[in-house]
PDB file of C-alpha atoms in Angstrom:
ATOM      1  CA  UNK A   1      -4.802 -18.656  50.125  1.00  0.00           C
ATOM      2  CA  UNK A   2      -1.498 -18.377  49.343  1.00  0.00           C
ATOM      3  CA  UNK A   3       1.445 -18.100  52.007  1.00  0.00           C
ATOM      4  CA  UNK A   4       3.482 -15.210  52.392  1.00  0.00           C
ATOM      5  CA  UNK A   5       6.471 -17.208  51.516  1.00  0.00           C
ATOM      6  CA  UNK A   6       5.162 -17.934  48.322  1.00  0.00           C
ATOM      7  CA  UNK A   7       4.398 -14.381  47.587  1.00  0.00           C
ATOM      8  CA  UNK A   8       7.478 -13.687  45.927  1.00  0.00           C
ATOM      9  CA  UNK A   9       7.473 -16.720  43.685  1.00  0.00           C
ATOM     10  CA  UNK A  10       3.677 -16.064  42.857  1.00  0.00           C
ATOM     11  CA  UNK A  11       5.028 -12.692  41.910  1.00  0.00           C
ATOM     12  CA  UNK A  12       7.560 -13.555  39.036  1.00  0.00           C
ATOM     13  CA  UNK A  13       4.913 -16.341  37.507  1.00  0.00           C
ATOM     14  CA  UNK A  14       2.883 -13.273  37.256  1.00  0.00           C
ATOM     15  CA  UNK A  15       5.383 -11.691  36.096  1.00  0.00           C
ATOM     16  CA  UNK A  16       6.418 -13.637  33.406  1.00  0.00           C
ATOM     17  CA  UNK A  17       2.269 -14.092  32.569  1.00  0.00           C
ATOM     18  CA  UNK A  18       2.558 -10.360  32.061  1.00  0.00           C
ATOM     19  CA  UNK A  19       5.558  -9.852  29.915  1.00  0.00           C
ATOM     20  CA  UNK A  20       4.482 -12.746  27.920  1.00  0.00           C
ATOM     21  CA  UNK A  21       1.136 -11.308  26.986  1.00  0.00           C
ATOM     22  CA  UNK A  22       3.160  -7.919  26.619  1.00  0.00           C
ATOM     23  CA  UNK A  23       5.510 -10.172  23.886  1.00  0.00           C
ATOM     24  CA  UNK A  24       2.740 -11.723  22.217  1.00  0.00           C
ATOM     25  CA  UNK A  25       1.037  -8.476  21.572  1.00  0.00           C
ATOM     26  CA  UNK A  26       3.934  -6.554  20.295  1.00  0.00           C
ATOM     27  CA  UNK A  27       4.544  -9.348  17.935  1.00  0.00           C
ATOM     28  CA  UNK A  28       0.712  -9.097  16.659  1.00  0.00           C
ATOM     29  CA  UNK A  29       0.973  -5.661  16.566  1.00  0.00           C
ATOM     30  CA  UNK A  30       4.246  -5.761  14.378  1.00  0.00           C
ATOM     31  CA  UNK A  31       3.012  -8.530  11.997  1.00  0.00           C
ATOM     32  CA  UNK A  32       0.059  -6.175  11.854  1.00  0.00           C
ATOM     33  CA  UNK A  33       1.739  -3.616  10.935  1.00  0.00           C
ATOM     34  CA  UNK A  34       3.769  -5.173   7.977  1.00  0.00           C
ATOM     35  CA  UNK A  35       0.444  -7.023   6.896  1.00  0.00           C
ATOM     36  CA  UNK A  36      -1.059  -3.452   6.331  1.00  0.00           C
ATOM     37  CA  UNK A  37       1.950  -2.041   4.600  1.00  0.00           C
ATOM     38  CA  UNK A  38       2.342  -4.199   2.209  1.00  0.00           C
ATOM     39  CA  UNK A  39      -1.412  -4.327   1.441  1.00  0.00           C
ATOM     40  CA  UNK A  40      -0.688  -0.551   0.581  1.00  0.00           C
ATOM     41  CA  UNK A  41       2.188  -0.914  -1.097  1.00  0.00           C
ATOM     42  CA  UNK A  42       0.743  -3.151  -3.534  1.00  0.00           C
ATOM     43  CA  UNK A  43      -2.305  -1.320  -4.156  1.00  0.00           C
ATOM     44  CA  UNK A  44      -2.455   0.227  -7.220  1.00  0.00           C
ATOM     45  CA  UNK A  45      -3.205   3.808  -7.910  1.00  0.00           C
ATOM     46  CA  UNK A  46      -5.143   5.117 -11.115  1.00  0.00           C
ATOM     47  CA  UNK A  47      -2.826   6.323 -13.728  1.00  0.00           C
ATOM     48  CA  UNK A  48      -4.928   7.457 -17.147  1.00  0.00           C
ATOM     49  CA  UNK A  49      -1.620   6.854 -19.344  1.00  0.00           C
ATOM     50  CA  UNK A  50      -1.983   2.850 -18.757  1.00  0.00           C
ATOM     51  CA  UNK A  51      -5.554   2.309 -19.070  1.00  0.00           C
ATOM     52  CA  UNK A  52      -6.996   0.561 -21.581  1.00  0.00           C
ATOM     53  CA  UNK A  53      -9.192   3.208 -23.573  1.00  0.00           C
ATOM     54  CA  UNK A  54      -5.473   5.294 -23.948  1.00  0.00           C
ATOM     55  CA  UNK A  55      -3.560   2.769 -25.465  1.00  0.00           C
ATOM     56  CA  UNK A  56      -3.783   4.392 -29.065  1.00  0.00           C
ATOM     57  CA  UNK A  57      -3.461   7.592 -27.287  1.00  0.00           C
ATOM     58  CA  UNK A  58      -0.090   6.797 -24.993  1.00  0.00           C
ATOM     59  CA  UNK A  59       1.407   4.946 -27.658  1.00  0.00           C
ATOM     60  CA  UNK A  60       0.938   7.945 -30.173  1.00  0.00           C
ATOM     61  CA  UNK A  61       2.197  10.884 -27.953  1.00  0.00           C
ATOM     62  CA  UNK A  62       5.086   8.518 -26.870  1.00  0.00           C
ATOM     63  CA  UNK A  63       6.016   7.873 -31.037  1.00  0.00           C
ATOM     64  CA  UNK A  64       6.063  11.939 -30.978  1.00  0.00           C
ATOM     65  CA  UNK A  65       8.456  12.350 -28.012  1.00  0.00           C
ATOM     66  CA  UNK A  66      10.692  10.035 -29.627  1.00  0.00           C
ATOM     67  CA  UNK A  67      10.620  11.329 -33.053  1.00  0.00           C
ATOM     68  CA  UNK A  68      11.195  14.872 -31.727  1.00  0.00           C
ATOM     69  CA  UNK A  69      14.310  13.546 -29.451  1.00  0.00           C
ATOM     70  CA  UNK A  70      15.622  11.514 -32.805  1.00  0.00           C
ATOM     71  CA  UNK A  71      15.468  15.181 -34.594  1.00  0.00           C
ATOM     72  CA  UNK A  72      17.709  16.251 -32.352  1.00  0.00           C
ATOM     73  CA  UNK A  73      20.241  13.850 -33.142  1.00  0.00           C
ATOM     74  CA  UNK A  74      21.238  15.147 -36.885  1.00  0.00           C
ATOM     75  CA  UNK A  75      23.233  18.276 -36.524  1.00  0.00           C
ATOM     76  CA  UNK A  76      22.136  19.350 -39.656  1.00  0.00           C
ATOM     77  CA  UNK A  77      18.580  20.103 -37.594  1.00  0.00           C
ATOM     78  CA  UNK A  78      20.286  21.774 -35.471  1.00  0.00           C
ATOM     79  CA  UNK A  79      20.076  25.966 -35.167  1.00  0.00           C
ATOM     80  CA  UNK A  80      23.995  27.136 -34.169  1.00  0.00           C
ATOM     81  CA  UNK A  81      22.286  27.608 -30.289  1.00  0.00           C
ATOM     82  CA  UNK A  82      21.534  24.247 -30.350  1.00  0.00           C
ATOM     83  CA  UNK A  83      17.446  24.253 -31.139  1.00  0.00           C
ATOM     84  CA  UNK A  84      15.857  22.296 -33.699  1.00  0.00           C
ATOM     85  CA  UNK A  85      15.602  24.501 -36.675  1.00  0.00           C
ATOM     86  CA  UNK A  86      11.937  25.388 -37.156  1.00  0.00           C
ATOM     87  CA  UNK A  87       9.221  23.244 -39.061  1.00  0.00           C
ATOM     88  CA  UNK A  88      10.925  20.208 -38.192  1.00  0.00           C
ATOM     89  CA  UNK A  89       9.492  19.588 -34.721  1.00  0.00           C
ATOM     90  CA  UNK A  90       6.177  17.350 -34.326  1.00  0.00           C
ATOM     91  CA  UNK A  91       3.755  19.697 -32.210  1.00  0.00           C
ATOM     92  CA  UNK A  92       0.940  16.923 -31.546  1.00  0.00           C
ATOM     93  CA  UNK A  93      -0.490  14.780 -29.329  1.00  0.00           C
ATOM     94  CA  UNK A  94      -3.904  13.186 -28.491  1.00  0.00           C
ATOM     95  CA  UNK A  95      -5.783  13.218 -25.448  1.00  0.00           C
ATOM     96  CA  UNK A  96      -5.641  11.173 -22.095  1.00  0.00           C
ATOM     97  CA  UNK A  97      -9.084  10.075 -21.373  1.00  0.00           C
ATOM     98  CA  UNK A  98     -10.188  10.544 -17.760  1.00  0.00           C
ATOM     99  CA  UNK A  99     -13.007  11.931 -15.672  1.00  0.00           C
ATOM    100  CA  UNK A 100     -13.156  15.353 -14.715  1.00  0.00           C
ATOM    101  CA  UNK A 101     -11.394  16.014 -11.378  1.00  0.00           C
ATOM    102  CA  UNK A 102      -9.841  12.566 -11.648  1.00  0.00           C
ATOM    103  CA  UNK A 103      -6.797  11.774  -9.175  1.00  0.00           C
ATOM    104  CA  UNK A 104      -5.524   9.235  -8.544  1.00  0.00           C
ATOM    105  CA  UNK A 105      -5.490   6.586  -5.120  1.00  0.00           C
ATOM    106  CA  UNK A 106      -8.404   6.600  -3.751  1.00  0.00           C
ATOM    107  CA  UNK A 107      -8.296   2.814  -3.565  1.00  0.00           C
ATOM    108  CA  UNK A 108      -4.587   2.839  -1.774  1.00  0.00           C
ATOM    109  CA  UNK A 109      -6.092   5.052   0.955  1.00  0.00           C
ATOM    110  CA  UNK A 110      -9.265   2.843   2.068  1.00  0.00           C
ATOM    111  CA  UNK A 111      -7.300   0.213   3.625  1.00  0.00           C
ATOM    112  CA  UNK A 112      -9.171  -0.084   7.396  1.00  0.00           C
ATOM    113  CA  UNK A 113      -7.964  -2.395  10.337  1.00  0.00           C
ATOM    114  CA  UNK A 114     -10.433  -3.696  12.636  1.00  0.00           C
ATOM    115  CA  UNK A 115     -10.797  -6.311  15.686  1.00  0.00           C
ATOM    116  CA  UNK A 116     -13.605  -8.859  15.640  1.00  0.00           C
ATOM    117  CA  UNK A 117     -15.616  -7.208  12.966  1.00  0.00           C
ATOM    118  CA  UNK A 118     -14.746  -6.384   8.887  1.00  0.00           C
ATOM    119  CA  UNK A 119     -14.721  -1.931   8.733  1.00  0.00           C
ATOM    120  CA  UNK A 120     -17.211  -0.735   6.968  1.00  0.00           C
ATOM    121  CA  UNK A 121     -16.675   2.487   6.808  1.00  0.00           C
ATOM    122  CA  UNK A 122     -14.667   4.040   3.260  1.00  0.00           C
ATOM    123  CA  UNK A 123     -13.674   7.954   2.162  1.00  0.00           C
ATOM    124  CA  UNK A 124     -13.661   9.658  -1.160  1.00  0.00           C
ATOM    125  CA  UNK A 125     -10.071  11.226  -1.079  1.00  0.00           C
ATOM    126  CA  UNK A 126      -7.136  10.319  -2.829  1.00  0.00           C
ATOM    127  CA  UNK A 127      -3.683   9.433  -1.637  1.00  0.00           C
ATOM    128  CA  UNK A 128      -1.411   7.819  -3.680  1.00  0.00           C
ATOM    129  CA  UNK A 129       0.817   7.401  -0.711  1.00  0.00           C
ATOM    130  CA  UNK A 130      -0.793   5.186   1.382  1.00  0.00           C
ATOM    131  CA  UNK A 131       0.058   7.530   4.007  1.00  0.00           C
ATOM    132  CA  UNK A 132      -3.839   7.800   5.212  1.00  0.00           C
ATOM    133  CA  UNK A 133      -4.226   3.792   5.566  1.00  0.00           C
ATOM    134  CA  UNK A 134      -1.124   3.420   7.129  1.00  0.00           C
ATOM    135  CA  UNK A 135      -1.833   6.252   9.809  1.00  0.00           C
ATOM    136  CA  UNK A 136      -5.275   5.028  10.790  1.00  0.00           C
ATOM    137  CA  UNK A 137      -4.166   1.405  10.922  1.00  0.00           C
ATOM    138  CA  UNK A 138      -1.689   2.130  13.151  1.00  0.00           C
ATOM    139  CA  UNK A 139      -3.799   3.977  15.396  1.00  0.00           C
ATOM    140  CA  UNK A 140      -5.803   0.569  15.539  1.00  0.00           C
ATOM    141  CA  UNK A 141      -3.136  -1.661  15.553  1.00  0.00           C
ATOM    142  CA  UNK A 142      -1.691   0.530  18.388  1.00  0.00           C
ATOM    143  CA  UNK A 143      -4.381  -0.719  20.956  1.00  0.00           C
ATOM    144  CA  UNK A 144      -4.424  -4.389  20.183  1.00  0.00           C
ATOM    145  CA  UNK A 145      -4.299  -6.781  23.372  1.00  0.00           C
ATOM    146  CA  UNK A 146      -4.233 -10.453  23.817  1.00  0.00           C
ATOM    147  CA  UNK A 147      -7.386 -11.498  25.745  1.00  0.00           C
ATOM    148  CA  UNK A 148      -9.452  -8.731  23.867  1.00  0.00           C
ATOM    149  CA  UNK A 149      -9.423  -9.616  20.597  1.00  0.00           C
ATOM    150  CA  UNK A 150     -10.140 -12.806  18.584  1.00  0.00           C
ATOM    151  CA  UNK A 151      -9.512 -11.352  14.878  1.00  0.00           C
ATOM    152  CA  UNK A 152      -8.252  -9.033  12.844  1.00  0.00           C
ATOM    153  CA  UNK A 153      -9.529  -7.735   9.688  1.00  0.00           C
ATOM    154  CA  UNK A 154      -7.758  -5.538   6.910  1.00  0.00           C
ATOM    155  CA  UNK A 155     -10.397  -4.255   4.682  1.00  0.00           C
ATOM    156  CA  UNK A 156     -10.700  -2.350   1.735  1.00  0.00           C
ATOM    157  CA  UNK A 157     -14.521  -1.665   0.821  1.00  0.00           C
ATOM    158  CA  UNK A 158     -14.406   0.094  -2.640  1.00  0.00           C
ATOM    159  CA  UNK A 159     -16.760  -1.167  -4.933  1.00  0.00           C
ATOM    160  CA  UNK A 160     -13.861  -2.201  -7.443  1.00  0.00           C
ATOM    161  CA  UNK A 161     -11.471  -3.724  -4.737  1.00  0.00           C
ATOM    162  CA  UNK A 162     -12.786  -7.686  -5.879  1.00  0.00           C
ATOM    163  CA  UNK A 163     -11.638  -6.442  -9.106  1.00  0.00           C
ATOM    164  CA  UNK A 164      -8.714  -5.571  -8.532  1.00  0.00           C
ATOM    165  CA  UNK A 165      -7.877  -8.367  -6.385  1.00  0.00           C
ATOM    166  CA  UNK A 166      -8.710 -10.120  -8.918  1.00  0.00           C
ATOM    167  CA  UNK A 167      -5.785  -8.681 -11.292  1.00  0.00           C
ATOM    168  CA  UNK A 168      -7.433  -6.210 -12.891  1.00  0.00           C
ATOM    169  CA  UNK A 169      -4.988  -3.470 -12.846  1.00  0.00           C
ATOM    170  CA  UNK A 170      -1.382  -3.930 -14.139  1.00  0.00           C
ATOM    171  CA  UNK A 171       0.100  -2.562 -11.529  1.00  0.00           C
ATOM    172  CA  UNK A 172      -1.532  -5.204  -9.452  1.00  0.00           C
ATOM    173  CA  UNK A 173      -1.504  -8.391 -11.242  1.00  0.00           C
ATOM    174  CA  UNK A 174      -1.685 -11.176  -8.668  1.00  0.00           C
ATOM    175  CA  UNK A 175      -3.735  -8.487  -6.704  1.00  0.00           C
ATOM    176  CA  UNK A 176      -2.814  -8.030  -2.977  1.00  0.00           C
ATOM    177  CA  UNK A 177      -4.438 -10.029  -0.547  1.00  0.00           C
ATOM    178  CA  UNK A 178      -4.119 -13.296  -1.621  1.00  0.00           C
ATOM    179  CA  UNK A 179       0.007 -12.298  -1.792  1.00  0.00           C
ATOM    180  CA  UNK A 180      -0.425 -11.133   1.554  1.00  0.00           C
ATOM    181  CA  UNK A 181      -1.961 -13.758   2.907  1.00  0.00           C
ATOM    182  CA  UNK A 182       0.740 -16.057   1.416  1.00  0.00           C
ATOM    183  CA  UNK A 183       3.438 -13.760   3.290  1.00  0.00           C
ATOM    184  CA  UNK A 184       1.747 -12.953   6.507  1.00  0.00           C
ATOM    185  CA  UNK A 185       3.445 -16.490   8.386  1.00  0.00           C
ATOM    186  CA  UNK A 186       6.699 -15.065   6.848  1.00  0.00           C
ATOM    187  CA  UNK A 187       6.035 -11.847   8.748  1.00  0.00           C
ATOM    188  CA  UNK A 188       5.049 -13.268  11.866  1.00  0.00           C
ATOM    189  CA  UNK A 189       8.376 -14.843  12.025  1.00  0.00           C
ATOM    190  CA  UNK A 190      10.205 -11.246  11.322  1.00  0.00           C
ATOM    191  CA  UNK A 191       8.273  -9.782  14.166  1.00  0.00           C
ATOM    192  CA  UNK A 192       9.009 -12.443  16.375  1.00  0.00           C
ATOM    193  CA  UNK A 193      12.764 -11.933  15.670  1.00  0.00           C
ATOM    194  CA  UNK A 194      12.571  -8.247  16.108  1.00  0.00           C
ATOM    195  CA  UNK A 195      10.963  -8.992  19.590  1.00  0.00           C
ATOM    196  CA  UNK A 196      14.227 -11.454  20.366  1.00  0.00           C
ATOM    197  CA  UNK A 197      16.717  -9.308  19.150  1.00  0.00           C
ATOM    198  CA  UNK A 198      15.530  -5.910  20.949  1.00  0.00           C
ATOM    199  CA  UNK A 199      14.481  -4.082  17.645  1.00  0.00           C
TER     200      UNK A 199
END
């Protein structure tokens, strides 16, 4: 048993033991925090216009933009109000292939944080802000202590996620985890130096 003497020495190790762990966690909880964002920044959300099977179809309604606006450019198609003088302008275009209902980022908004175990869980509703994985990672990363958890997992279980980590969308190229992964020790240290200089 400790002296009462000692009491006050025992006190500030603690203390110090305390505000350590306090440190370490805000640090996790920071790096955790970037990790996730940038996971959702990179994510790619559906846009019809650059698939594949509209190629022919983008490329031809973009030709007929550009034809109209290069109409516009001779005066003598010009009306005196300024309009392009009738018959001259291309009224065409082909269709954007999509399924019915389809919006897009669904995939940005199934990123899931979890502690010891991959999510499993996923949701059916687009958000091509990210806004929904940001908000419920958070809410995890918000809880995080030291001596609690072993691991952290950011997860995204959409059927097509392999996919497109595997550079299947052009939005994504390099996909996002493996980038992540790259920049997570880069993080760390940002966090760290947020935690030194009182940000």
């Amino acid at each position: 048993m400790a002296s009462s003497a000692n009491q006050p020495f025992l006190a500030a190790i603690q203390l110090f033991i305390d505000s350590s762990k306090q440190e370490a966690e805000e640090v996790v909880r920071r790096t955790g925090i970037k990790i996730l964002a940038q996971l959702v920044d990179m994510s790619p959300v559906g846009q019809p216009d650059i698939w594949q099977v509209n190629q022919t179809a983008t490329a031809y309604n973009t030709a007929v933009r550009e034809h109209n606006a290069t109409l516009r450019d001779a005066p003598a198609n010009l009306t005196k109000s300024g309009r392009l003088k009738r018959g001259l302008r291309v009224n065409d275009s082909m269709d954007i292939k999509k399924p019915d209902g389809y919006v897009g980022g669904r995939f940005k908004n199934n990123w899931y944080v979890g502690f010891d175990s991959q999510p499993t869980q996923s949701n059916d509703t687009p958000d091509a802000s990210g806004q929904g994985s940001n908000s419920r990672g958070l809410a995890v990363l918000e809880v995080f202590r030291v001596e609690q958890v072993s691991s952290i997992y950011f997860t995204n279980n959409l059927s097509y996620a392999q996919e497109l980590e595997n550079g299947h969308s052009t939005q994504a190229p390099g996909g996002m985890v493996g980038i992540t992964a790259l920049d997570a020790a880069q993080m760390f240290r940002e966090a760290m130096s947020e935690m030194r200089n009182g940000q």
